[in-house]
CSV table of C-alpha atoms and ligand atoms in Angstrom, one decimal:
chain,number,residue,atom,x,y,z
A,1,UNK,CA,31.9,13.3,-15.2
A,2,UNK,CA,29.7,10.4,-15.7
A,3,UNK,CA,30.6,7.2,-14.2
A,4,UNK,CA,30.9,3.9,-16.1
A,5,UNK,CA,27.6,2.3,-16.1
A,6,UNK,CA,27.5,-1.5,-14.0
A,7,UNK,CA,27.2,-3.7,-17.0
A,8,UNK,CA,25.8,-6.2,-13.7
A,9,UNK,CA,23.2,-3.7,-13.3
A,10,UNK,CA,21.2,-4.7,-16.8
A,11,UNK,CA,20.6,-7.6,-15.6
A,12,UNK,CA,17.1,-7.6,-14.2
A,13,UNK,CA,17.6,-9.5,-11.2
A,14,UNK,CA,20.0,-7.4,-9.9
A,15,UNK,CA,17.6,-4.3,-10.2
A,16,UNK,CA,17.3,-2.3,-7.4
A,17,UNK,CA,13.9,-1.3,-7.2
A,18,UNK,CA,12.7,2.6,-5.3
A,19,UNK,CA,8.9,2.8,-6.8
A,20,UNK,CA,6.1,1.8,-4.7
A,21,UNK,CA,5.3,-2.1,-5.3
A,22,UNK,CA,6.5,-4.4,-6.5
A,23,UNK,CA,8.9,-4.4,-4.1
A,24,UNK,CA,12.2,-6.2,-4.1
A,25,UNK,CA,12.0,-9.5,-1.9
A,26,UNK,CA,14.6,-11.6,-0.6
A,27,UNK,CA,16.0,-15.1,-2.6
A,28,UNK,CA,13.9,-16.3,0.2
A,29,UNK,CA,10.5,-15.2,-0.5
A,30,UNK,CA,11.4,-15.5,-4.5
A,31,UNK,CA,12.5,-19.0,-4.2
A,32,UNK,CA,9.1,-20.2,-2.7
A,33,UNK,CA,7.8,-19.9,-5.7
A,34,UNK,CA,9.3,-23.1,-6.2
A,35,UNK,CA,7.8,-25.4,-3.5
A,36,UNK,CA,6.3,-27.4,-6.3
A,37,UNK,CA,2.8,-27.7,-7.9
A,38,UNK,CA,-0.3,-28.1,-5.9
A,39,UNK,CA,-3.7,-28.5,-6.3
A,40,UNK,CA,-5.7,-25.6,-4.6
A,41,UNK,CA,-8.9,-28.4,-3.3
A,42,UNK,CA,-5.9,-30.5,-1.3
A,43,UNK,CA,-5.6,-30.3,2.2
A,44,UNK,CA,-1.8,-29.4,1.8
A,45,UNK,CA,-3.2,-26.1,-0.1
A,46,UNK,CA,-6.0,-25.6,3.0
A,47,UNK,CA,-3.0,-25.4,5.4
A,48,UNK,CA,-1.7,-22.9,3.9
A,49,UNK,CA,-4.5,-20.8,3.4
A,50,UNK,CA,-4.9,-21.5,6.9
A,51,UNK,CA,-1.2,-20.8,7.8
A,52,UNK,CA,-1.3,-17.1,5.7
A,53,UNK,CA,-4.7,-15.9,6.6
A,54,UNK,CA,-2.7,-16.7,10.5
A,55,UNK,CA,0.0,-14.8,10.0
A,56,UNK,CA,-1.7,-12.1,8.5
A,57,UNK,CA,-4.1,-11.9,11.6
A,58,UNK,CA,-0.6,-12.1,14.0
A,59,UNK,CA,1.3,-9.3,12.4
A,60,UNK,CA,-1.7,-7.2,12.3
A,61,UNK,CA,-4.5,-8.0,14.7
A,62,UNK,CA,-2.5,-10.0,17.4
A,63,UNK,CA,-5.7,-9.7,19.8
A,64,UNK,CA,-8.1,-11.7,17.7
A,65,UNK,CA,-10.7,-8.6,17.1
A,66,UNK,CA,-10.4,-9.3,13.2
A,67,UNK,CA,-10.5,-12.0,10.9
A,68,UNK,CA,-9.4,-11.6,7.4
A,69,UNK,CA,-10.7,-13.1,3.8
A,70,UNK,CA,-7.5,-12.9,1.1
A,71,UNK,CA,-8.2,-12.4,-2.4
A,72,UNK,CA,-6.1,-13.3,-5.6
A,73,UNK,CA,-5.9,-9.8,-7.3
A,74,UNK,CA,-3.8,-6.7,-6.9
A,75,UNK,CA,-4.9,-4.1,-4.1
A,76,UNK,CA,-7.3,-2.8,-6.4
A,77,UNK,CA,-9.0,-6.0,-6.0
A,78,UNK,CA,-9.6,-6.1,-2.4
A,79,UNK,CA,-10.1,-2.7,-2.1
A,80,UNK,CA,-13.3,-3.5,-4.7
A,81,UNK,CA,-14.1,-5.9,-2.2
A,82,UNK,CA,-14.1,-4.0,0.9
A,83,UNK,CA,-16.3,-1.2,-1.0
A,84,UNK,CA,-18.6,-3.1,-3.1
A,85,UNK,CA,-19.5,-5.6,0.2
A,86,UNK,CA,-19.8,-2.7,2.8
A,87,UNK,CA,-23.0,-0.2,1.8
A,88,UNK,CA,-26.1,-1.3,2.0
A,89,UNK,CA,-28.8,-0.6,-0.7
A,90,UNK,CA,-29.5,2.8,-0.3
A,91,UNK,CA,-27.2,4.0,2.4
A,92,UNK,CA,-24.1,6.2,1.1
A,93,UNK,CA,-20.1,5.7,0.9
A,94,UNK,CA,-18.1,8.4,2.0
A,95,UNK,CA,-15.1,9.0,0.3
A,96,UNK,CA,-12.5,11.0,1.9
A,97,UNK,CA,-10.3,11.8,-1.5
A,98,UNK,CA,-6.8,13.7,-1.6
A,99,UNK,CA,-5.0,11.7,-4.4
A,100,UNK,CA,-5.1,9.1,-6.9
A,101,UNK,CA,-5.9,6.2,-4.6
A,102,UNK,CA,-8.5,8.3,-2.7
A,103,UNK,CA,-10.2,9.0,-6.3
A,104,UNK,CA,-10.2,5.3,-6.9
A,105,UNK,CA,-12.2,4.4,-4.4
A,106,UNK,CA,-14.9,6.7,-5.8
A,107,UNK,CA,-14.1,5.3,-9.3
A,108,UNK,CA,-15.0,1.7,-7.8
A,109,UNK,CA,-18.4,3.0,-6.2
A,110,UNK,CA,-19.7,4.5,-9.1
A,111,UNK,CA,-18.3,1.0,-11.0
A,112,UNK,CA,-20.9,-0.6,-8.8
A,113,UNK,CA,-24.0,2.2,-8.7
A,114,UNK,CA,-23.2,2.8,-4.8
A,115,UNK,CA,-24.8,6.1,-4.1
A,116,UNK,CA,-21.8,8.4,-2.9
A,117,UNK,CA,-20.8,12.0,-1.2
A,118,UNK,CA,-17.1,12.6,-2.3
A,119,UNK,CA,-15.0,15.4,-0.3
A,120,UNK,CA,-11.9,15.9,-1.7
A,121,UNK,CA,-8.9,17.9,-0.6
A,122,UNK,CA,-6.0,19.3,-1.9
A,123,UNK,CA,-3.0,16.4,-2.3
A,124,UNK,CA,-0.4,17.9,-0.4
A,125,UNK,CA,-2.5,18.2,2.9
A,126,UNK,CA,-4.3,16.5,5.2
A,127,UNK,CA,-8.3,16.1,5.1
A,128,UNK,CA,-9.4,19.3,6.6
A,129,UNK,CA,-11.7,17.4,9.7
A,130,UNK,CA,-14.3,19.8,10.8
A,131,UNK,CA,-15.8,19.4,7.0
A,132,UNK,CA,-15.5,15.3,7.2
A,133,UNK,CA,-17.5,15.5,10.7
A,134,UNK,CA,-20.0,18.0,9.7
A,135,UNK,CA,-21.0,16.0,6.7
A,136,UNK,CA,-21.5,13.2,9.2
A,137,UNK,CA,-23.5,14.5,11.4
A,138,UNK,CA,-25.6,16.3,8.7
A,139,UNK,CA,-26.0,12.9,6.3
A,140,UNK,CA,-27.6,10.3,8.2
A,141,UNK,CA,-27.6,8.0,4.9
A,142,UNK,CA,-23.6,7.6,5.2
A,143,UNK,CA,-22.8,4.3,6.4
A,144,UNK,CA,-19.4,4.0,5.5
A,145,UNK,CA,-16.4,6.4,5.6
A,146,UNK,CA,-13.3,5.3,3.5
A,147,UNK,CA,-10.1,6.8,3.1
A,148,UNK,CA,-6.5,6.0,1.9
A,149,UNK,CA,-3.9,5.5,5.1
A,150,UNK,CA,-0.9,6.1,2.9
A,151,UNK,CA,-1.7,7.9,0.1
A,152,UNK,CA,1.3,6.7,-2.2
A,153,UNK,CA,0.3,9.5,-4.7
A,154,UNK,CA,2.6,11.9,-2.7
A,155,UNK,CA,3.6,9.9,0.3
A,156,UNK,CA,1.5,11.3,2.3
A,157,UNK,CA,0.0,10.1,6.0
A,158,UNK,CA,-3.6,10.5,6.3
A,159,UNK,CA,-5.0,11.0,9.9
A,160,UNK,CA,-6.2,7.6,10.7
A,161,UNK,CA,-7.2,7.8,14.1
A,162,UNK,CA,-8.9,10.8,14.3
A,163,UNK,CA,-11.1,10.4,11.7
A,164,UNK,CA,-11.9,6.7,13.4
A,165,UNK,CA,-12.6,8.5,16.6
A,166,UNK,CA,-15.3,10.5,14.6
A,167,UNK,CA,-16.9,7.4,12.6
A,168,UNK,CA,-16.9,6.0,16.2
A,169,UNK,CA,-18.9,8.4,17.8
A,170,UNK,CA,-21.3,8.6,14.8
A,171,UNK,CA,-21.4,5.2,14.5
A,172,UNK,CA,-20.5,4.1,10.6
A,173,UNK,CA,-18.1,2.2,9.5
A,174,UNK,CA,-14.8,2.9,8.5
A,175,UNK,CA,-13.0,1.7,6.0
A,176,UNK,CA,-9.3,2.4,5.4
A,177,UNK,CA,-6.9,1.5,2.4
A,178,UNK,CA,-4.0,0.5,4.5
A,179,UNK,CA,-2.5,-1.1,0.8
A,180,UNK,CA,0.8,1.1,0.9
A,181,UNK,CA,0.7,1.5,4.8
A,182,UNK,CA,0.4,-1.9,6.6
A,183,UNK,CA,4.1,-2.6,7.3
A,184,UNK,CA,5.4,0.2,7.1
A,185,UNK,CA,3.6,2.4,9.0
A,186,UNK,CA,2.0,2.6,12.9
A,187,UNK,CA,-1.5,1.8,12.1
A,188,UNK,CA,-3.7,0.4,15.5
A,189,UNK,CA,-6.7,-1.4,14.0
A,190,UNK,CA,-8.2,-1.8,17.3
A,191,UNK,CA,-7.7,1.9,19.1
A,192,UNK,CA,-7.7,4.0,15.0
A,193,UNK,CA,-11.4,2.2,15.2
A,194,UNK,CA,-11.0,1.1,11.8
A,195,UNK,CA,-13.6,-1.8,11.0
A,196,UNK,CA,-12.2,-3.0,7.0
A,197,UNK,CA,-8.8,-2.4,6.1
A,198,UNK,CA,-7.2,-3.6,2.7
A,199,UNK,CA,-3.7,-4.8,2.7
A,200,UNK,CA,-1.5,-6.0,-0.7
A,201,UNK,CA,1.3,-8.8,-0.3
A,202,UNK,CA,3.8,-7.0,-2.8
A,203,UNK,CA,5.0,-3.6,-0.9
A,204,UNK,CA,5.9,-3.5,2.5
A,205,UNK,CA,4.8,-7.0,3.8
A,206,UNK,CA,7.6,-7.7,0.8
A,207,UNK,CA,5.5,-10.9,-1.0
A,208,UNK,CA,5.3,-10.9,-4.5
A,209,UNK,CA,2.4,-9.6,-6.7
A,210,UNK,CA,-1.0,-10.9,-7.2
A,211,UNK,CA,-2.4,-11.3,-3.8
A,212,UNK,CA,-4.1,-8.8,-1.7
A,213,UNK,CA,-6.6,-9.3,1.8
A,214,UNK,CA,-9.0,-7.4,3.5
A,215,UNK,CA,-8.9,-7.3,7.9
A,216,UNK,CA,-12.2,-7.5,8.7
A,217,UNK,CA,-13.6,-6.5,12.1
A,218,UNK,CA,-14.9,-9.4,13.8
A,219,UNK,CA,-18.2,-7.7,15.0
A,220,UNK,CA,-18.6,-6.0,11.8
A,221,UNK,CA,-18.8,-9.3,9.6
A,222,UNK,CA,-23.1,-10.1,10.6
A,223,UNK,CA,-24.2,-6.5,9.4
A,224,UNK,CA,-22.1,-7.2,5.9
A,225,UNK,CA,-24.2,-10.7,5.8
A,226,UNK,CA,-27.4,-8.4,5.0
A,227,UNK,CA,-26.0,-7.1,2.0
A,228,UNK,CA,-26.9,-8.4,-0.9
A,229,UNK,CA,-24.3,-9.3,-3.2
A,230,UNK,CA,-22.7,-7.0,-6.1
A,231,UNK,CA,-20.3,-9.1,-7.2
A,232,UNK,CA,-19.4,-12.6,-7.5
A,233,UNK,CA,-15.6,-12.9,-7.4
A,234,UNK,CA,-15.5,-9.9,-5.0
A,235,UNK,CA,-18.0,-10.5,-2.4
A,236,UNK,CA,-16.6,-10.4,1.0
A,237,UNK,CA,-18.7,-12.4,2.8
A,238,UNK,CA,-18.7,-15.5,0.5
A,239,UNK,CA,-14.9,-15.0,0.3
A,240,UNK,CA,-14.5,-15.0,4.2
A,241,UNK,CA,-17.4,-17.9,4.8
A,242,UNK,CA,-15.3,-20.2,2.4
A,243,UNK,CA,-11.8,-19.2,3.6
A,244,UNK,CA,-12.9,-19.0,7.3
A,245,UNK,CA,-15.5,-22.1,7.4
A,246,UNK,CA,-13.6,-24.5,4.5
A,247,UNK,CA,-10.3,-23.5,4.8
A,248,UNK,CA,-10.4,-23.1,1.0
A,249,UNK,CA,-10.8,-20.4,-2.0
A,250,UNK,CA,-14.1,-19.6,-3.7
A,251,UNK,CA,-11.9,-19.3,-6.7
A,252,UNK,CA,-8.6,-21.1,-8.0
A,253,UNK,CA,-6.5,-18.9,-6.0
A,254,UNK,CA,-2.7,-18.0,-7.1
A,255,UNK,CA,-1.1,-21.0,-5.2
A,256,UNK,CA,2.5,-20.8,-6.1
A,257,UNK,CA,2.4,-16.3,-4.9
A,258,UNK,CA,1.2,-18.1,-1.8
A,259,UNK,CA,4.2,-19.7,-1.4
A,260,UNK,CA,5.8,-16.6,-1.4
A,261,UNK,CA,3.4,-14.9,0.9
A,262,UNK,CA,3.8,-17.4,3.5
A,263,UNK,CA,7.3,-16.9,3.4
A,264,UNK,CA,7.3,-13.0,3.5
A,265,UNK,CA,4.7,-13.1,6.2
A,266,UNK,CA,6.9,-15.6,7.8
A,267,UNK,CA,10.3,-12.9,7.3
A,268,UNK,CA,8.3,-9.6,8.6
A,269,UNK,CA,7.0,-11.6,12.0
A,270,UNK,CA,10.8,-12.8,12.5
A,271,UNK,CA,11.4,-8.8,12.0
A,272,UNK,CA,8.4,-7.9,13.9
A,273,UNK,CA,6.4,-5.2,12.4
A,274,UNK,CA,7.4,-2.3,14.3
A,275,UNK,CA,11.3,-3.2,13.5
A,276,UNK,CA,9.9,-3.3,10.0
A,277,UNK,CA,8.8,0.2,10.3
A,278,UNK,CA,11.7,1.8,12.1
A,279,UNK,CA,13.8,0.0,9.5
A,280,UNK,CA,11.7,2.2,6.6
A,281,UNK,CA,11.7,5.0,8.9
A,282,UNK,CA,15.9,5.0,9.1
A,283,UNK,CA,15.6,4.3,5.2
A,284,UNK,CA,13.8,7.2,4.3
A,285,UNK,CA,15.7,9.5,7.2
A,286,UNK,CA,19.0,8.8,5.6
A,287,UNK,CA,18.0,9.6,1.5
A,288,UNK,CA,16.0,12.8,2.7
A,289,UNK,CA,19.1,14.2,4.6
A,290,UNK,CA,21.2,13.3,1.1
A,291,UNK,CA,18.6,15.3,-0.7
A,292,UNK,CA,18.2,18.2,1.6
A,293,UNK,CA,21.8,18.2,0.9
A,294,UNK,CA,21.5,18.1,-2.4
A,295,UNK,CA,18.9,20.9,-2.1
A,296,UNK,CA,16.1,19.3,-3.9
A,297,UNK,CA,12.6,20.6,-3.1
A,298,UNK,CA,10.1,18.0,-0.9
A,299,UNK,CA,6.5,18.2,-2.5
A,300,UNK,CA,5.3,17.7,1.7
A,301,UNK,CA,6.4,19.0,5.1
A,302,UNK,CA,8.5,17.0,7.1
A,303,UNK,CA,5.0,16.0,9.6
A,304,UNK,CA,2.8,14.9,6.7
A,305,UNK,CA,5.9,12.3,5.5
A,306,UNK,CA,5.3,8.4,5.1
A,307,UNK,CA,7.9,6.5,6.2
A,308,UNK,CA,8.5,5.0,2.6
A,309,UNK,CA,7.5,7.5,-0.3
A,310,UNK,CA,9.7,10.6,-0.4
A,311,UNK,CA,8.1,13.2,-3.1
A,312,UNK,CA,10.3,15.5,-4.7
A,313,UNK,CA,10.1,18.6,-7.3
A,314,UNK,CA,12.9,17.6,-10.3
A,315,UNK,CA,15.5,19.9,-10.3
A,316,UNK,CA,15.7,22.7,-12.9
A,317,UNK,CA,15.9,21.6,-16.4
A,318,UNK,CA,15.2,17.9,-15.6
A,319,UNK,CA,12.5,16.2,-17.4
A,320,UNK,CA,11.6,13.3,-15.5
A,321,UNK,CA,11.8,10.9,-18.3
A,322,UNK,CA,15.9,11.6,-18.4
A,323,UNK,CA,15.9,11.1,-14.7
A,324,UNK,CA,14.4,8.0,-14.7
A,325,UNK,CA,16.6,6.4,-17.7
A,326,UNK,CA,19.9,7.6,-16.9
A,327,UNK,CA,19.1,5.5,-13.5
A,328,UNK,CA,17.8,2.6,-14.9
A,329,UNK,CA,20.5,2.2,-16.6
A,330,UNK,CA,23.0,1.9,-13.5
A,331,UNK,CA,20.0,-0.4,-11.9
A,332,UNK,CA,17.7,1.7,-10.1
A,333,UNK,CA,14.2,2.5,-10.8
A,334,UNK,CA,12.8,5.5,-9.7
A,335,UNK,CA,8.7,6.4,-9.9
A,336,UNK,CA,7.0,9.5,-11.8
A,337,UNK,CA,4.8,11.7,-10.3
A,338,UNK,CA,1.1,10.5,-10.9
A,339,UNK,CA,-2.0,12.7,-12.4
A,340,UNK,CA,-1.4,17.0,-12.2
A,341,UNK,CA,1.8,16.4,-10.4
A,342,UNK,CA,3.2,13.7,-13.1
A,343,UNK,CA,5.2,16.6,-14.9
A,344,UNK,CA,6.8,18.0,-11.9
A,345,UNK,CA,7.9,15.6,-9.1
A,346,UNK,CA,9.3,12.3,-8.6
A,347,UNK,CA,9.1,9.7,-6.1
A,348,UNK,CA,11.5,7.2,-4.1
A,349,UNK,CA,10.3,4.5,-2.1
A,350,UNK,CA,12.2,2.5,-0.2
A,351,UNK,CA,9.7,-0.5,0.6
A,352,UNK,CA,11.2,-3.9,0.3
A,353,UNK,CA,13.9,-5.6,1.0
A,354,UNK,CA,16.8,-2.8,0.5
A,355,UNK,CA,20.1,-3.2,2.5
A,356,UNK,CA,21.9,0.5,3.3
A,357,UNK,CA,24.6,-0.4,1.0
A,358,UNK,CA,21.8,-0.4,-1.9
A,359,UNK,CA,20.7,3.3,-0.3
A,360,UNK,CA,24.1,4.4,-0.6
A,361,UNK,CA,25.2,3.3,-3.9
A,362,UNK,CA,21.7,4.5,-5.1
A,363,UNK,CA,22.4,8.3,-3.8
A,364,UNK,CA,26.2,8.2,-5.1
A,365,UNK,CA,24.8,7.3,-9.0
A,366,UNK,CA,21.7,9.8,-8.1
A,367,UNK,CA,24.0,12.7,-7.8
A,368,UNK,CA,25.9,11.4,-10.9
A,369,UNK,CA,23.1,11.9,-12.8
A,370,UNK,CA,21.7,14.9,-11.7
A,371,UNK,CA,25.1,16.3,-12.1
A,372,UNK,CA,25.4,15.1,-15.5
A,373,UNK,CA,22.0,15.6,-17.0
A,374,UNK,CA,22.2,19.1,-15.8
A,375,UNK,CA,25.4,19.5,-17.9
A,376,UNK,CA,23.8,17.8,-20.7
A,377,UNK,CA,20.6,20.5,-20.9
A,378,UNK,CA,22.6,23.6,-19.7
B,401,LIG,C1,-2.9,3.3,-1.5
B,401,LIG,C2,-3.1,2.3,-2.6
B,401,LIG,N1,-4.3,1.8,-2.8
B,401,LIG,C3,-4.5,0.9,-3.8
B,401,LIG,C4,-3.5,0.6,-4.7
B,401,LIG,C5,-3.8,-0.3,-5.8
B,401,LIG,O1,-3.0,-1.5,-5.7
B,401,LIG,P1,-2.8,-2.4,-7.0
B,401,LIG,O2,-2.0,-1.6,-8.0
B,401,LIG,O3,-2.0,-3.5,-6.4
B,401,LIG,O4,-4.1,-2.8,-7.5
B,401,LIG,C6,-2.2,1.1,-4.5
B,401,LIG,C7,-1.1,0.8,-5.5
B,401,LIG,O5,-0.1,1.4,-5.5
B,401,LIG,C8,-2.0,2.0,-3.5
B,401,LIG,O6,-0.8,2.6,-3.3
């Protein structure tokens, strides 16, 4: 039996959204966007700058070890900010690389001519550890170490802190793509010894899109001062100075996505981020026991699991593409599998703002359609 499809549900608004960013904000966050217009060179722009780059430092680096430059752009951009301001001429990047977000870190390097070492792994495991630390200790020229926290590829939770405790004792820096993690996952900048971290406003810090920011170790920020620049728009230094020292942006940034970020930084400190992360945690613990139910196949054992992505084979017969309309079209969109898992798996996340009633009435019209697509091939 298929059941009637909510008419309510075409309406955009009302979409409930389970891929990995954008995420689904509240009325709050969404209604910032109409504070009104402002010019970016007032002082009324400055304190907000001032107020964000705050808040940011609050929720994650309440002890004042980092400071943090915030760039108009996607995660993509900060990440090519933290990369393309972080190796010295000559000296190497090390890219740790189990997935798509892993790869693009490598893709940016070579984008900029940074000499590289690239060790990748298979997606559905951790970084095997002995290899990262031998190829420290036997390459002198690496300077940096970067790897993906949450690799939303698969969902997977990359070991953070013990690859920092490695970079510690060998002395490089370590850089970490934190974009799908901060929020929604434990992440200790301080103790994991991470020294640059990206971060994104649109998934689980539950902004809107087109802002991003890079934490920047406080002691780390004189040795990126001898590097000369690579970029204009994503130099990390001149970003920070300006931000840090002027209170403004180098650039007209996105003022009114501001708004919102204020206001979804302002939300996830009234939380507080660890309610924030148990709240994902209980999200994702109640759909995986629906589909373990439902006997659908996890792509990753239960210890490797993210508290946001779930990754799942599609049952027999199910071509993701079915799937994924028959889903829309009650108001839920799900997320495709990326690169050589994109024809076999498919993804939930459950970042945003996402009450338990949305959970439920996702898994009821989930097992709706499975049931009824099933009937429809067989
Ligand atoms: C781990 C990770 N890094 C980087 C990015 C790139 O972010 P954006 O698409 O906002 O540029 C993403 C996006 O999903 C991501 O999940």
């Amino acid at each position: 039996m298929v059941i009637k499809k909510r008419e309510e549900r075409k309406d955009l608004k009302k979409m409930i959204l389970l891929n990995p960013g954008p995420v689904c904000t509240s009325e709050r966050v969404r209604n910032a966007l109409l504070r009104g217009d402002m010019c970016h060179r007032e002082r009324e722009f400055s304190e907000i700058l001032d107020r964000v780059r705050k808040k940011i430092l609050e929720a994650f680096s309440p002890n004042g070890e980092f400071t943090t430059a915030i760039i108009t752009g996607s995660g993509t951009a900060s990440l090519e900010a933290g990369v393309c301001s972080s190796v010295s001429e000559g000296k190497k990047l090390l890219v740790i690389d189990n997935g798509v977000y892993g790869d693009r870190i490598a893709r940016i390097a070579s984008a900029y001519k940074i000499n590289k070492e690239i060790l990748k792994f298979d997606w559905l495991e951790q970084p095997d550890i002995a290899r990262i630390e031998e190829t420290l200790s036997k390459d002198e020229d690496i300077e940096v170490v970067a790897m993906v926290h949450h690799e939303t590829t698969t969902g997977l939770l990359n070991p953070v802190h013990r690859i920092g405790e490695i970079t510690r004792r060998y002395k490089r820096t370590f850089l970490v793509d934190s974009v799908s993690g901060l929020g929604g996952e434990e992440i200790d900048l301080v103790n994991d010894n991470v020294d640059i971290c990206i971060g994104s406003a649109n998934k689980c810090i539950q902004g809107l899109p087109g802002l991003s920011f890079v934490l920047i170790k406080r002691a780390g920020v004189d040795r990126l001062r001898n590097i000369p620049a690579r970029s204009l728009y994503f130099n990390l230094i001149s970003q920070l100075d300006e931000q840090e020292q002027r209170s403004e942006c180098s650039f007209t940034p996105s003022v009114h996505t501001f708004f919102a970020f204020d206001e979804a930084l302002e939300e996830l400190l009234e939380e507080g981020v660890s309610n924030r992360i148990k709240r994902y945690r209980n999200a994702s613990g109640f759909l995986r026991n629906e589909f373990k139910d439902l006997h659908l196949r996890f792509i990753l054992p239960v210890d490797l699991r993210s508290n946001t992505i779930t990754g799942l084979y599609l049952p027999n017969n199910m071509a993701y593409a079915d799937l994924h309309d028959e889903l829309k079209e009650r108001g839920f969109v799900i997320y495709a599998g990326q690169g050589q898992l994109n024809a076999k798996i498919f993804r939930i996340a459950n970042m945003g703002e996402l009450s338990m009633q949305d959970l439920e009435e996702f898994i009821k019209n989930f097992k709706d359609v499975i049931n009824h697509v099933e009937t429809v091939s067989s």
